Amino acid sequence: MARNGTVSKRTPPFLWSTFSSIKLTIFLLILVAVTSILGTLIPQQESAMKVVQSLSPSLVGFLDSLHLFDMYHSWWFRLIIGALALNLIVCSLDRFSSTLKRFRFTPSATREKPFENLPSEQRFLLQASFDSVTNHVGTLLKSKYKNVKRVDKEKTAFYFVQKGRLSHFGVYLVHFSVLLILLGGFAGSLFGFEAFVNILEGEGVDTVTLRKTRALKPLPFSVRCDKFSVEFYPNGTPKEYRSDLVFFKDGRIAFQSPLRVNHPITFEGITFYQSSYGTLPGNRVRLSLKREDTGDNAFVEAEINQPFPLPGREGEGLITEIKSDFMRMGPAVRLEIQPVAGEKIQMWVFKNHSMIEERFPGIFEKFPKLNPASFKPYTFFLNGTEARYYTGLQVSRDPGVPLVWTGFVTIIVGLFITFFLSHRMIWIQVSRLEKGVNVALAGTSSKNSVGLSREIGRLIAQIRGTMDDIPSSC
Amino acid sequence: MLNSIILSYITFAYFFSFFFYLLMMVMHKEAFGRLATSITLAGFFGHTFAIVLRWIESYQLGIGRAPLSNLYESLIFFAWTMILLYIIVEWKTKNKSVGAFIAPIAFLTMAYASFSPAISSRIQPLIPALKSNWLIAHVITCFFGYAAFALAFALSMMFLLKKLDSPERKNLFLRIIPDSWLLDELSYQMVVIGFLFLTLGILTGSVWAYSAWGAYWQWDPKETWSLITWLVYAALLHSRMVRGWKGNKLATLSIIGFCCVIFTYLGVNYLPGLHSYAKS
């Protein structure tokens, strides 16, 4: 119904009445709540990938057909939210005209109905002249309320004041804010993007990976990470992650600033957040070479794909691959030896040589490819690989955010008005009697009747208090 | 640390105020009520002192942060806000019977914080994601909201209990519970306050998430459950303000709402998500 609800002048009444029903609102609120629970029980998006493997294929197929692995972005969840939004709009429109009427309507000052069953303390006699009382009441009301209506009829002056008329609109402000926030979310999903990128220290990028599709997205500029650093507290928990970023536009430095967690950087409308970090092996390794015959040790610093001579000129060595974790046995490099004469020899050299030997005795002798002593007379050891930090950045653009922030502010204002302000109307009658001047106060309030009686109490005290000082001269 | 030792004693103070509030209701003796109120006030002052002390001690450790950033501190603060709101309610209504229902909740919260082996009371430095002024605004608003909902829950329970009362049934305990209409009105007011603060809590959390992770809403289980709680109370407010629901139905919704609060606060920790630092 909601989808083909092209609003024509002849909207069938049942459609309007369905969506203007508060019962539907309560039903939809509960429905969103209940369906949301599903999404917190079933892992969503990326975390779903891990769980899927342990479930039966038919169950996975069933859950997937209901989009339950990404339910908050599924068509049916969006349909419920859409129905709620429509319900909100129709309900608000439906009730708006009567609210406007209540806002515009000014009741007559001579109304008697509010004075029915008046508590006795709200009616009292003053020993003063009629004019001094009306003067005083008039000034008092004028100092407290914007428009004071006065009607004189026979022996009575009728006053009417009101305040807080705008409080009738608080609830519309709340509903409008909810729509604004939903609209902001929608605008963000249409025109924004969420992506991530890992940048190696010292390197630059001009593309990022979109989270949803894993597609590469080019940036209209490039960004380089000059340095990544992580600080720790004495107990070992991380204190601060920091990437020194440089932004390049048309080949020139346009902006540079350190990026920290909770302190994002926005450049050309795209915002960068510090989100993770890691290390990758760099391009340089340190090897030590032990000669079996003489027992001499030699040290070599080698760079990947750059041949180096062996100390005794027996040939050339070449590092062709660097792994931070090879076959789950830690850092290793692939070393290629080209002897002066003869075939090339290849081997993997591990950093944790002695540890591996302990765990798998004889493994190096058994597999020549893993044996660092495959080229006589040397035994190769890997002393270390250069590690390079990379910084993991969240990169996103969300043009809906200003709408959402506006909605946040207005919803708070709206809730405050709705709950704590009320429309108060107060009638006062001042009548000339033989014994003196009779004053009566009555009021109504849209809510918070306690606040109204307090306000009337204050008025009574102020009218009586000052009048007692006036000498009764008539 | 001294603060956590004091706080573990405060736990017993709240147990005794619960005990004397209960005694007042069963024995119908005003004196027990006055004693219970004195203990509650004393406990509250000690509680406040211990929280300030914890703040000072964190500076002495060279960490220097507000005591609002892990499960232990949040439980302590939750109990503090509940007692604060309760003292205001008792002072405004001049009725002490609510104490017999809220003091046990405060006592259990404090006992869980102080004596659960899974909860560490050590002052740990803040990880980078938590270093934000939004953290303080987020935690304070959320827990004021939770505390107001806890009071609404206690009042709703009292409302349902009061239903059992009748003139021919001479039960002192039930008689001392305030009239149904007052409970209904008070519980509604508490829901209103709770709803305003929960909204503020969700919004401040959302702004914070935006500056820390780059998205103001990610459907992480805690976020989702806070939304579920918000929706349940929104439904309650609509049914009251527009449909004029009162009494049983509203009390039941308020109890369901508080169950959602508890799940948002503690139950979600058993689900995976971004709020993992609030678990220990």
mmCIF file with all atom_site columns, C-alpha atoms in Angstrom, chain A residues 260-264 273-274 401 404-405 408, chain B residues 68-70 126-143 200-218 220 222-223 274-278:
data_model
loop_
_atom_site.group_PDB
_atom_site.id
_atom_site.type_symbol
_atom_site.label_atom_id
_atom_site.label_alt_id
_atom_site.label_comp_id
_atom_site.label_asym_id
_atom_site.label_entity_id
_atom_site.label_seq_id
_atom_site.pdbx_PDB_ins_code
_atom_site.Cartn_x
_atom_site.Cartn_y
_atom_site.Cartn_z
_atom_site.occupancy
_atom_site.B_iso_or_equiv
_atom_site.pdbx_formal_charge
_atom_site.auth_seq_id
_atom_site.auth_comp_id
_atom_site.auth_asym_id
_atom_site.auth_atom_id
_atom_site.pdbx_PDB_model_num
ATOM 1  C CA . ARG A 1 260 ? 44.526 10.853 15.874 1.00 0.00 ? 260 ARG A CA 1
ATOM 2  C CA . VAL A 1 261 ? 41.646 8.740  17.147 1.00 0.00 ? 261 VAL A CA 1
ATOM 3  C CA . ASN A 1 262 ? 38.658 10.983 17.950 1.00 0.00 ? 262 ASN A CA 1
ATOM 4  C CA . HIS A 1 263 ? 40.247 13.818 15.953 1.00 0.00 ? 263 HIS A CA 1
ATOM 5  C CA . PRO A 1 264 ? 39.317 13.202 12.324 1.00 0.00 ? 264 PRO A CA 1
ATOM 6  C CA . TYR A 1 273 ? 39.574 8.648  10.737 1.00 0.00 ? 273 TYR A CA 1
ATOM 7  C CA . GLN A 1 274 ? 42.359 6.776  12.458 1.00 0.00 ? 274 GLN A CA 1
ATOM 8  C CA . VAL A 1 401 ? 25.344 14.606 8.613  1.00 0.00 ? 401 VAL A CA 1
ATOM 9  C CA . VAL A 1 404 ? 21.175 14.609 11.256 1.00 0.00 ? 404 VAL A CA 1
ATOM 10 C CA . TRP A 1 405 ? 22.912 17.073 13.593 1.00 0.00 ? 405 TRP A CA 1
ATOM 11 C CA . PHE A 1 408 ? 19.502 16.063 17.052 1.00 0.00 ? 408 PHE A CA 1
ATOM 12 C CA . LEU B 2 68  ? 33.003 7.053  34.112 1.00 0.00 ? 68  LEU B CA 1
ATOM 13 C CA . SER B 2 69  ? 34.708 4.729  31.707 1.00 0.00 ? 69  SER B CA 1
ATOM 14 C CA . ASN B 2 70  ? 34.390 1.049  32.498 1.00 0.00 ? 70  ASN B CA 1
ATOM 15 C CA . LEU B 2 126 ? 41.883 5.387  28.707 1.00 0.00 ? 126 LEU B CA 1
ATOM 16 C CA . ILE B 2 127 ? 42.398 3.756  25.333 1.00 0.00 ? 127 ILE B CA 1
ATOM 17 C CA . PRO B 2 128 ? 42.479 6.250  22.437 1.00 0.00 ? 128 PRO B CA 1
ATOM 18 C CA . ALA B 2 129 ? 38.830 5.747  21.388 1.00 0.00 ? 129 ALA B CA 1
ATOM 19 C CA . LEU B 2 130 ? 37.629 6.706  24.876 1.00 0.00 ? 130 LEU B CA 1
ATOM 20 C CA . LYS B 2 131 ? 39.608 9.925  25.033 1.00 0.00 ? 131 LYS B CA 1
ATOM 21 C CA . SER B 2 132 ? 36.789 12.276 24.221 1.00 0.00 ? 132 SER B CA 1
ATOM 22 C CA . ASN B 2 133 ? 34.682 14.798 26.085 1.00 0.00 ? 133 ASN B CA 1
ATOM 23 C CA . TRP B 2 134 ? 31.671 13.148 24.522 1.00 0.00 ? 134 TRP B CA 1
ATOM 24 C CA . LEU B 2 135 ? 32.389 10.127 26.737 1.00 0.00 ? 135 LEU B CA 1
ATOM 25 C CA . ILE B 2 136 ? 31.502 12.107 29.856 1.00 0.00 ? 136 ILE B CA 1
ATOM 26 C CA . ALA B 2 137 ? 28.345 13.621 28.332 1.00 0.00 ? 137 ALA B CA 1
ATOM 27 C CA . HIS B 2 138 ? 27.325 10.218 26.946 1.00 0.00 ? 138 HIS B CA 1
ATOM 28 C CA . VAL B 2 139 ? 27.764 8.297  30.198 1.00 0.00 ? 139 VAL B CA 1
ATOM 29 C CA . ILE B 2 140 ? 26.141 10.925 32.425 1.00 0.00 ? 140 ILE B CA 1
ATOM 30 C CA . THR B 2 141 ? 23.050 11.329 30.227 1.00 0.00 ? 141 THR B CA 1
ATOM 31 C CA . CYS B 2 142 ? 22.632 7.572  29.657 1.00 0.00 ? 142 CYS B CA 1
ATOM 32 C CA . PHE B 2 143 ? 22.805 6.720  33.336 1.00 0.00 ? 143 PHE B CA 1
ATOM 33 C CA . LEU B 2 200 ? 20.385 12.795 24.899 1.00 0.00 ? 200 LEU B CA 1
ATOM 34 C CA . GLY B 2 201 ? 22.497 9.740  25.678 1.00 0.00 ? 201 GLY B CA 1
ATOM 35 C CA . ILE B 2 202 ? 21.906 8.166  22.279 1.00 0.00 ? 202 ILE B CA 1
ATOM 36 C CA . LEU B 2 203 ? 22.585 11.457 20.491 1.00 0.00 ? 203 LEU B CA 1
ATOM 37 C CA . THR B 2 204 ? 25.805 12.223 22.364 1.00 0.00 ? 204 THR B CA 1
ATOM 38 C CA . GLY B 2 205 ? 26.947 8.651  21.766 1.00 0.00 ? 205 GLY B CA 1
ATOM 39 C CA . SER B 2 206 ? 26.137 9.073  18.125 1.00 0.00 ? 206 SER B CA 1
ATOM 40 C CA . VAL B 2 207 ? 28.147 12.288 17.787 1.00 0.00 ? 207 VAL B CA 1
ATOM 41 C CA . TRP B 2 208 ? 31.022 10.621 19.592 1.00 0.00 ? 208 TRP B CA 1
ATOM 42 C CA . ALA B 2 209 ? 30.886 7.543  17.340 1.00 0.00 ? 209 ALA B CA 1
ATOM 43 C CA . TYR B 2 210 ? 31.027 9.877  14.375 1.00 0.00 ? 210 TYR B CA 1
ATOM 44 C CA . SER B 2 211 ? 34.237 11.476 15.578 1.00 0.00 ? 211 SER B CA 1
ATOM 45 C CA . ALA B 2 212 ? 35.818 8.202  16.654 1.00 0.00 ? 212 ALA B CA 1
ATOM 46 C CA . TRP B 2 213 ? 34.774 5.759  13.943 1.00 0.00 ? 213 TRP B CA 1
ATOM 47 C CA . GLY B 2 214 ? 33.428 7.935  11.167 1.00 0.00 ? 214 GLY B CA 1
ATOM 48 C CA . ALA B 2 215 ? 29.800 6.811  11.332 1.00 0.00 ? 215 ALA B CA 1
ATOM 49 C CA . TYR B 2 216 ? 27.103 8.105  13.657 1.00 0.00 ? 216 TYR B CA 1
ATOM 50 C CA . TRP B 2 217 ? 25.103 4.899  13.517 1.00 0.00 ? 217 TRP B CA 1
ATOM 51 C CA . GLN B 2 218 ? 26.440 1.420  12.763 1.00 0.00 ? 218 GLN B CA 1
ATOM 52 C CA . ASP B 2 220 ? 26.187 -2.282 16.647 1.00 0.00 ? 220 ASP B CA 1
ATOM 53 C CA . LYS B 2 222 ? 24.438 -1.794 21.959 1.00 0.00 ? 222 LYS B CA 1
ATOM 54 C CA . GLU B 2 223 ? 23.278 0.967  19.629 1.00 0.00 ? 223 GLU B CA 1
ATOM 55 C CA . LEU B 2 274 ? 31.970 -1.965 19.366 1.00 0.00 ? 274 LEU B CA 1
ATOM 56 C CA . HIS B 2 275 ? 31.165 -1.336 23.024 1.00 0.00 ? 275 HIS B CA 1
ATOM 57 C CA . SER B 2 276 ? 33.509 -4.099 24.179 1.00 0.00 ? 276 SER B CA 1
ATOM 58 C CA . TYR B 2 277 ? 35.431 -1.818 26.554 1.00 0.00 ? 277 TYR B CA 1
ATOM 59 C CA . ALA B 2 278 ? 32.277 -1.420 28.666 1.00 0.00 ? 278 ALA B CA 1
#
